[in-house]
Amino acid sequence: MLTTRHFLFFLTGLCCFTISLRAEPAQFGSEAPAAEPGLAFLLPTDQFLRQELDEPGDSEPLLPPPLEDAFSPVEPATSPDTEALPDLKTLLRPRFDISAEWEPEADGVEMISSDLNLKLPLYPVFGPPPPFLTAGYSFTRINAPVQLDLPRDLHQFSLGVSWMRPLNDRWLVRTMLSGVFATDFYNTGSMAWQFRGGMFAIYRPNEEWDLAFGALATGQEDIPVLPVIGATWRPSSSVKVNLMLPNPRISYLISESETRQQWAYVGGGMSGGNWAYNLRDGSPERLNYREWRLVVGWESMPPRTPGRFQSPGASYLIEAGYVFGRKFEREHQAADIKIDNTLLLHTGIRF
């Protein structure tokens, strides 16, 4: 049931996260197209996919602009030592992504989740662009009838690296590797560990099109590998059509000022998660959750600033949608648990 208490809990949790963290954007790279919203959000347990496939609010284009000027030395006012060190510290500032999601009760099952992610540029030993260190924590609460024997509180910790390298003006290769610990804190054995990775190539034949080919290993039993195949079409500066699997969407720039862009988008795709937990009798089990969703969203973000990896200021997002095809699968139980369709509310901030 939708209640005022649940809605206030959802918003309060996000606000507490938001005011607790502040960071300045990092500078590197040359001028790029304006920022555009990315994929419709996945559940926190799918943060690996969300981080690696052009996330909402990501000001980094799918294929970066020419990189000759990235991490170029700053002209010193007095001596190289006094100027270079502060500049490098600015370049390596982290990016934070905080979000919360609520799927109201259906068939007695309610799901609430929150997600905190960090993306940190590392020193560009091999030249720009640099590799990135990614870290994240996700919390998911499942309020369900006791007879379903589902866990209540689930946690996921992740740590990984990603790197993209341009081969020439038209081709880029992107690789990533991540380790995940997903558990209810009672089952902490081998079932709780997952290793995810992937590689894909991006080809840009012209300024309007990006084509991508590759695969992602999800570390999950039900869908171990997801194809990365599709295209992104930008017919104008205000329209972006993303045909990338597993979450296509269409974005439209509603309005723009010197300090803010307002984007609207529609999208859909697959979401879910995988955790280790203990049944009520103490036996270990692995839980897979899978769903499909259709969403509409709005995002407010600062415009792209020339010479910066990410624009100064924060991006805000709110998303609503319809969730269907929902089911829980357990490794040692024959019958799946299917639950009714429901709505979703998602909100987030990035800075």
Short mmCIF file of C-alpha atoms in Angstrom, two decimals:
data_model
loop_
_atom_site.label_atom_id
_atom_site.label_comp_id
_atom_site.label_asym_id
_atom_site.label_seq_id
_atom_site.Cartn_x
_atom_site.Cartn_y
_atom_site.Cartn_z
CA MET A 1 0.00 0.00 0.00
CA LEU A 2 1.23 3.50 -0.85
CA THR A 3 1.49 5.47 2.39
CA THR A 4 2.78 8.89 3.38
CA ARG A 5 5.20 7.21 5.79
CA HIS A 6 6.87 5.23 2.99
CA PHE A 7 7.16 8.26 0.74
CA LEU A 8 8.71 10.39 3.49
CA PHE A 9 11.17 7.60 4.34
CA PHE A 10 12.20 7.47 0.69
CA LEU A 11 12.81 11.22 0.38
CA THR A 12 14.43 11.63 3.80
CA GLY A 13 17.00 8.92 3.09
CA LEU A 14 18.03 10.57 -0.16
CA CYS A 15 18.31 14.04 1.42
CA CYS A 16 20.50 12.75 4.26
CA PHE A 17 22.90 11.24 1.73
CA THR A 18 22.88 14.37 -0.40
CA ILE A 19 23.88 16.91 2.25
CA SER A 20 26.58 14.67 3.67
CA LEU A 21 28.86 14.72 0.60
CA ARG A 22 30.32 17.49 -1.52
CA ALA A 23 32.93 17.35 -4.29
CA GLU A 24 34.25 19.61 -7.05
CA PRO A 25 34.34 18.41 -10.67
CA ALA A 26 37.55 17.31 -12.30
CA GLN A 27 39.09 19.00 -15.33
CA PHE A 28 40.48 17.20 -18.30
CA GLY A 29 39.71 16.55 -21.93
CA SER A 30 38.69 18.94 -24.65
CA GLU A 31 35.33 20.37 -25.59
CA ALA A 32 32.56 17.82 -26.09
CA PRO A 33 28.88 17.78 -27.02
CA ALA A 34 26.38 18.85 -24.37
CA ALA A 35 25.58 16.34 -21.64
CA GLU A 36 22.65 14.04 -22.25
CA PRO A 37 20.70 11.68 -19.98
CA GLY A 38 21.73 8.06 -20.11
CA LEU A 39 20.08 4.73 -19.49
CA ALA A 40 16.98 4.30 -17.43
CA PHE A 41 18.14 3.36 -13.94
CA LEU A 42 18.65 -0.25 -12.96
CA LEU A 43 18.26 -1.54 -9.43
CA PRO A 44 21.28 -0.87 -7.20
CA THR A 45 22.37 -4.48 -7.52
CA ASP A 46 22.89 -3.86 -11.22
CA GLN A 47 25.13 -0.85 -10.57
CA PHE A 48 27.94 -2.47 -12.61
CA LEU A 49 25.83 -2.11 -15.75
CA ARG A 50 24.67 1.36 -14.82
CA GLN A 51 28.23 2.58 -14.23
CA GLU A 52 29.63 1.21 -17.48
CA LEU A 53 26.90 1.93 -20.04
CA ASP A 54 26.53 5.72 -20.27
CA GLU A 55 24.69 6.44 -17.05
CA PRO A 56 22.03 9.11 -16.49
CA GLY A 57 23.66 12.48 -16.03
CA ASP A 58 26.99 11.34 -17.35
CA SER A 59 28.60 14.26 -19.13
CA GLU A 60 31.19 12.01 -20.72
CA PRO A 61 30.15 11.22 -24.33
CA LEU A 62 30.00 7.64 -25.55
CA LEU A 63 33.05 8.28 -27.70
CA PRO A 64 35.19 11.07 -26.29
CA PRO A 65 36.38 14.06 -28.29
CA PRO A 66 40.02 14.40 -29.38
CA LEU A 67 42.20 13.85 -26.33
CA GLU A 68 45.47 15.53 -27.25
CA ASP A 69 44.86 18.31 -24.71
CA ALA A 70 43.80 16.06 -21.86
CA PHE A 71 46.02 16.39 -18.82
CA SER A 72 48.15 18.89 -20.70
CA PRO A 73 50.45 20.84 -18.39
CA VAL A 74 49.29 24.21 -17.10
CA GLU A 75 51.48 27.18 -17.96
CA PRO A 76 53.22 27.95 -14.66
CA ALA A 77 53.09 31.45 -13.23
CA THR A 78 56.28 31.01 -11.24
CA SER A 79 57.66 27.49 -11.30
CA PRO A 80 56.37 24.08 -12.49
CA ASP A 81 56.38 22.69 -8.97
CA THR A 82 53.99 25.29 -7.58
CA GLU A 83 51.40 24.94 -10.34
CA ALA A 84 51.47 21.31 -11.49
CA LEU A 85 50.66 19.67 -8.17
CA PRO A 86 47.44 21.58 -7.39
CA ASP A 87 46.29 21.09 -11.00
CA LEU A 88 46.77 17.33 -10.80
CA LYS A 89 44.83 17.19 -7.53
CA THR A 90 41.96 18.97 -9.23
CA LEU A 91 42.06 16.60 -12.19
CA LEU A 92 41.79 13.55 -9.94
CA ARG A 93 38.77 14.60 -7.89
CA PRO A 94 36.12 11.86 -7.52
CA ARG A 95 32.53 11.80 -8.73
CA PHE A 96 29.66 10.70 -6.46
CA ASP A 97 26.33 9.21 -7.52
CA ILE A 98 23.54 8.79 -4.92
CA SER A 99 20.10 7.38 -5.65
CA ALA A 100 17.04 5.81 -4.04
CA GLU A 101 14.19 3.74 -5.43
CA TRP A 102 10.78 2.54 -4.24
CA GLU A 103 8.54 -0.16 -5.69
CA PRO A 104 5.26 -0.12 -3.72
CA GLU A 105 3.53 -3.21 -2.41
CA ALA A 106 2.14 -5.75 -4.87
CA ASP A 107 1.19 -9.30 -3.84
CA GLY A 108 2.38 -8.34 -0.35
CA VAL A 109 5.92 -7.55 -1.58
CA GLU A 110 7.42 -4.06 -1.29
CA MET A 111 10.98 -3.16 -2.32
CA ILE A 112 13.02 -0.12 -1.19
CA SER A 113 16.61 0.44 -2.24
CA SER A 114 19.39 3.02 -2.04
CA ASP A 115 22.70 3.25 -3.82
CA LEU A 116 25.98 5.14 -3.32
CA ASN A 117 28.72 5.02 -5.98
CA LEU A 118 32.15 6.58 -6.35
CA LYS A 119 34.14 6.98 -9.57
CA LEU A 120 37.74 8.10 -9.09
CA PRO A 121 40.15 8.97 -11.93
CA LEU A 122 43.58 7.40 -11.42
CA TYR A 123 46.89 8.81 -12.55
CA PRO A 124 47.10 8.58 -16.38
CA VAL A 125 50.31 6.54 -16.55
CA PHE A 126 49.72 5.62 -20.19
CA GLY A 127 48.29 8.98 -21.17
CA PRO A 128 44.69 10.21 -21.35
CA PRO A 129 42.04 9.18 -20.73
CA PRO A 130 42.94 7.75 -17.29
CA PRO A 131 41.73 4.47 -15.81
CA PHE A 132 38.96 4.77 -13.21
CA LEU A 133 38.54 3.14 -9.82
CA THR A 134 34.87 2.41 -9.09
CA ALA A 135 33.39 1.57 -5.70
CA GLY A 136 29.82 1.23 -4.54
CA TYR A 137 27.42 0.18 -1.82
CA SER A 138 23.78 -0.82 -2.32
CA PHE A 139 21.09 -1.54 0.23
CA THR A 140 17.86 -3.33 -0.68
CA ARG A 141 14.95 -4.01 1.67
CA ILE A 142 12.30 -6.57 0.75
CA ASN A 143 9.12 -6.42 2.81
CA ALA A 144 7.38 -9.72 2.05
CA PRO A 145 5.10 -12.29 3.74
CA VAL A 146 6.96 -14.71 6.02
CA GLN A 147 5.76 -17.76 4.07
CA LEU A 148 7.74 -16.67 1.01
CA ASP A 149 10.97 -17.11 3.00
CA LEU A 150 12.65 -14.13 1.34
CA PRO A 151 15.43 -12.10 3.00
CA ARG A 152 14.56 -8.69 4.46
CA ASP A 153 17.79 -6.68 4.22
CA LEU A 154 20.36 -7.22 1.48
CA HIS A 155 23.73 -5.52 0.99
CA GLN A 156 26.11 -5.26 -1.93
CA PHE A 157 29.68 -3.95 -1.94
CA SER A 158 31.60 -3.55 -5.19
CA LEU A 159 35.10 -2.52 -6.22
CA GLY A 160 36.40 -2.37 -9.77
CA VAL A 161 38.41 -0.66 -12.46
CA SER A 162 37.50 0.53 -15.94
CA TRP A 163 39.47 1.96 -18.81
CA MET A 164 38.75 3.17 -22.32
CA ARG A 165 41.37 3.63 -25.03
CA PRO A 166 40.86 5.36 -28.38
CA LEU A 167 42.45 3.38 -31.21
CA ASN A 168 42.01 6.19 -33.75
CA ASP A 169 39.55 8.96 -34.58
CA ARG A 170 36.70 6.48 -35.11
CA TRP A 171 37.35 3.47 -32.87
CA LEU A 172 37.47 3.13 -29.09
CA VAL A 173 37.77 0.06 -26.84
CA ARG A 174 36.33 -0.01 -23.33
CA THR A 175 37.15 -2.65 -20.70
CA MET A 176 36.03 -3.14 -17.11
CA LEU A 177 36.44 -5.59 -14.23
CA SER A 178 34.60 -5.63 -10.90
CA GLY A 179 34.40 -7.77 -7.77
CA VAL A 180 31.10 -7.89 -5.86
CA PHE A 181 30.12 -9.10 -2.39
CA ALA A 182 26.30 -9.44 -2.18
CA THR A 183 24.78 -10.91 0.98
CA ASP A 184 22.28 -10.70 3.83
CA PHE A 185 25.31 -10.84 6.21
CA TYR A 186 24.30 -14.38 7.29
CA ASN A 187 25.42 -16.21 4.17
CA THR A 188 28.92 -14.83 3.56
CA GLY A 189 30.47 -17.83 1.82
CA SER A 190 31.38 -18.36 -1.81
CA MET A 191 27.78 -17.77 -2.91
CA ALA A 192 28.12 -14.11 -1.94
CA TRP A 193 31.05 -13.41 -4.25
CA GLN A 194 30.62 -12.41 -7.88
CA PHE A 195 33.10 -11.29 -10.51
CA ARG A 196 31.97 -9.17 -13.41
CA GLY A 197 33.73 -7.85 -16.45
CA GLY A 198 33.37 -6.95 -20.05
CA MET A 199 34.79 -5.46 -23.18
CA PHE A 200 33.23 -3.67 -26.09
CA ALA A 201 34.27 -1.62 -29.07
CA ILE A 202 32.63 1.60 -30.20
CA TYR A 203 32.73 2.83 -33.79
CA ARG A 204 31.76 6.38 -34.78
CA PRO A 205 31.31 6.67 -38.57
CA ASN A 206 30.18 10.31 -38.25
CA GLU A 207 29.03 12.88 -35.69
CA GLU A 208 25.48 11.48 -35.52
CA TRP A 209 26.06 7.76 -35.00
CA ASP A 210 27.86 5.50 -32.50
CA LEU A 211 27.86 1.71 -33.01
CA ALA A 212 28.83 -0.66 -30.18
CA PHE A 213 29.68 -4.38 -30.10
CA GLY A 214 30.78 -6.56 -27.19
CA ALA A 215 29.65 -8.45 -24.09
CA LEU A 216 29.37 -8.05 -20.32
CA ALA A 217 29.77 -10.92 -17.84
CA THR A 218 27.21 -10.18 -15.10
CA GLY A 219 28.32 -12.72 -12.48
CA GLN A 220 24.70 -13.91 -12.14
CA GLU A 221 23.37 -17.42 -12.56
CA ASP A 222 20.26 -16.65 -14.61
CA ILE A 223 21.86 -14.32 -17.15
CA PRO A 224 25.64 -14.86 -17.04
CA VAL A 225 26.39 -12.80 -20.16
CA LEU A 226 24.66 -9.75 -21.62
CA PRO A 227 25.38 -8.65 -25.18
CA VAL A 228 26.45 -5.09 -25.76
CA ILE A 229 25.09 -4.34 -29.20
CA GLY A 230 23.27 -1.38 -30.60
CA ALA A 231 23.58 2.18 -31.75
CA THR A 232 23.19 5.73 -30.56
CA TRP A 233 21.76 8.33 -32.94
CA ARG A 234 21.99 12.08 -32.34
CA PRO A 235 19.98 13.76 -35.15
CA SER A 236 20.31 17.14 -33.41
CA SER A 237 21.75 18.72 -30.27
CA SER A 238 18.37 18.34 -28.53
CA VAL A 239 17.51 14.72 -29.42
CA LYS A 240 19.31 11.49 -28.60
CA VAL A 241 18.02 8.03 -29.54
CA ASN A 242 19.82 5.27 -27.66
CA LEU A 243 19.23 1.80 -29.10
CA MET A 244 21.76 0.12 -26.81
CA LEU A 245 20.72 -3.13 -25.14
CA PRO A 246 19.72 -3.92 -22.44
CA ASN A 247 18.11 -0.49 -21.76
CA PRO A 248 17.16 1.63 -24.81
CA ARG A 249 15.70 5.12 -24.41
CA ILE A 250 14.92 8.41 -26.18
CA SER A 251 16.02 11.74 -24.67
CA TYR A 252 14.84 15.24 -25.53
CA LEU A 253 16.28 18.58 -24.41
CA ILE A 254 13.30 20.60 -23.10
CA SER A 255 15.09 23.84 -22.24
CA GLU A 256 18.57 25.22 -21.79
CA SER A 257 20.14 28.24 -20.08
CA GLU A 258 23.70 29.30 -19.34
CA THR A 259 23.69 27.30 -16.08
CA ARG A 260 21.20 24.44 -16.57
CA GLN A 261 19.83 21.94 -19.08
CA GLN A 262 16.44 20.25 -18.62
CA TRP A 263 16.11 16.81 -20.24
CA ALA A 264 13.10 14.50 -20.51
CA TYR A 265 13.34 10.87 -21.57
CA VAL A 266 11.41 7.64 -22.01
CA GLY A 267 13.04 4.25 -21.76
CA GLY A 268 12.78 0.70 -20.60
CA GLY A 269 14.61 -2.55 -20.22
CA MET A 270 15.59 -5.18 -17.72
CA SER A 271 16.63 -4.88 -14.08
CA GLY A 272 17.33 -7.17 -11.15
CA GLY A 273 19.89 -8.52 -8.75
CA ASN A 274 21.61 -11.53 -7.23
CA TRP A 275 22.39 -12.13 -3.54
CA ALA A 276 23.41 -14.92 -1.16
CA TYR A 277 21.21 -15.40 1.93
CA ASN A 278 20.08 -17.96 4.49
CA LEU A 279 16.61 -19.48 4.56
CA ARG A 280 14.66 -19.54 7.82
CA ASP A 281 15.99 -23.02 8.57
CA GLY A 282 19.58 -21.74 8.20
CA SER A 283 20.39 -23.41 4.89
CA PRO A 284 22.33 -21.32 2.34
CA GLU A 285 20.54 -20.11 -0.76
CA ARG A 286 21.10 -17.81 -3.72
CA LEU A 287 18.36 -15.38 -4.75
CA ASN A 288 17.90 -13.98 -8.26
CA TYR A 289 15.41 -11.19 -8.86
CA ARG A 290 14.40 -10.12 -12.36
CA GLU A 291 11.97 -7.55 -13.72
CA TRP A 292 11.17 -5.48 -16.80
CA ARG A 293 10.29 -1.80 -16.69
CA LEU A 294 9.04 1.15 -18.71
CA VAL A 295 10.00 4.59 -17.40
CA VAL A 296 9.66 8.31 -18.01
CA GLY A 297 12.15 10.67 -16.43
CA TRP A 298 13.37 14.23 -16.03
CA GLU A 299 16.93 15.33 -15.36
CA SER A 300 18.37 18.75 -14.60
CA MET A 301 22.10 19.18 -15.16
CA PRO A 302 24.69 21.87 -15.82
CA PRO A 303 25.73 22.25 -19.46
CA ARG A 304 28.98 20.78 -20.66
CA THR A 305 31.97 23.03 -19.92
CA PRO A 306 34.86 23.03 -22.42
CA GLY A 307 38.00 21.44 -21.00
CA ARG A 308 36.25 19.61 -18.16
CA PHE A 309 35.64 15.90 -17.67
CA GLN A 310 32.42 16.69 -15.83
CA SER A 311 30.56 19.96 -15.57
CA PRO A 312 30.61 22.05 -12.37
CA GLY A 313 27.55 21.64 -10.19
CA ALA A 314 25.15 18.82 -9.43
CA SER A 315 22.72 16.88 -11.61
CA TYR A 316 19.27 15.91 -10.30
CA LEU A 317 17.01 13.16 -11.60
CA ILE A 318 13.52 11.89 -10.91
CA GLU A 319 11.96 8.91 -12.68
CA ALA A 320 8.63 7.08 -12.57
CA GLY A 321 7.61 3.91 -14.30
CA TYR A 322 5.75 0.65 -14.57
CA VAL A 323 7.36 -2.66 -13.56
CA PHE A 324 6.24 -6.05 -14.91
CA GLY A 325 7.46 -9.61 -15.43
CA ARG A 326 8.67 -9.70 -11.82
CA LYS A 327 9.94 -12.92 -10.29
CA PHE A 328 12.29 -14.33 -7.65
CA GLU A 329 14.33 -17.43 -8.48
CA ARG A 330 16.20 -19.55 -5.93
CA GLU A 331 19.01 -21.91 -6.78
CA HIS A 332 17.80 -24.84 -4.65
CA GLN A 333 14.04 -24.31 -4.96
CA ALA A 334 12.12 -25.64 -7.95
CA ALA A 335 9.30 -23.09 -8.03
CA ASP A 336 9.80 -19.43 -8.92
CA ILE A 337 8.00 -16.72 -6.96
CA LYS A 338 6.11 -14.49 -9.38
CA ILE A 339 4.62 -11.23 -8.12
CA ASP A 340 2.21 -8.72 -9.59
CA ASN A 341 3.15 -5.68 -11.61
CA THR A 342 3.67 -2.41 -9.78
CA LEU A 343 4.88 1.17 -10.14
CA LEU A 344 8.29 2.62 -9.31
CA LEU A 345 9.69 5.94 -8.16
CA HIS A 346 13.38 6.70 -8.55
CA THR A 347 15.38 9.81 -7.67
CA GLY A 348 19.06 10.62 -7.64
CA ILE A 349 21.81 13.22 -7.51
CA ARG A 350 25.30 13.29 -8.98
CA PHE A 351 28.15 15.66 -8.21
#
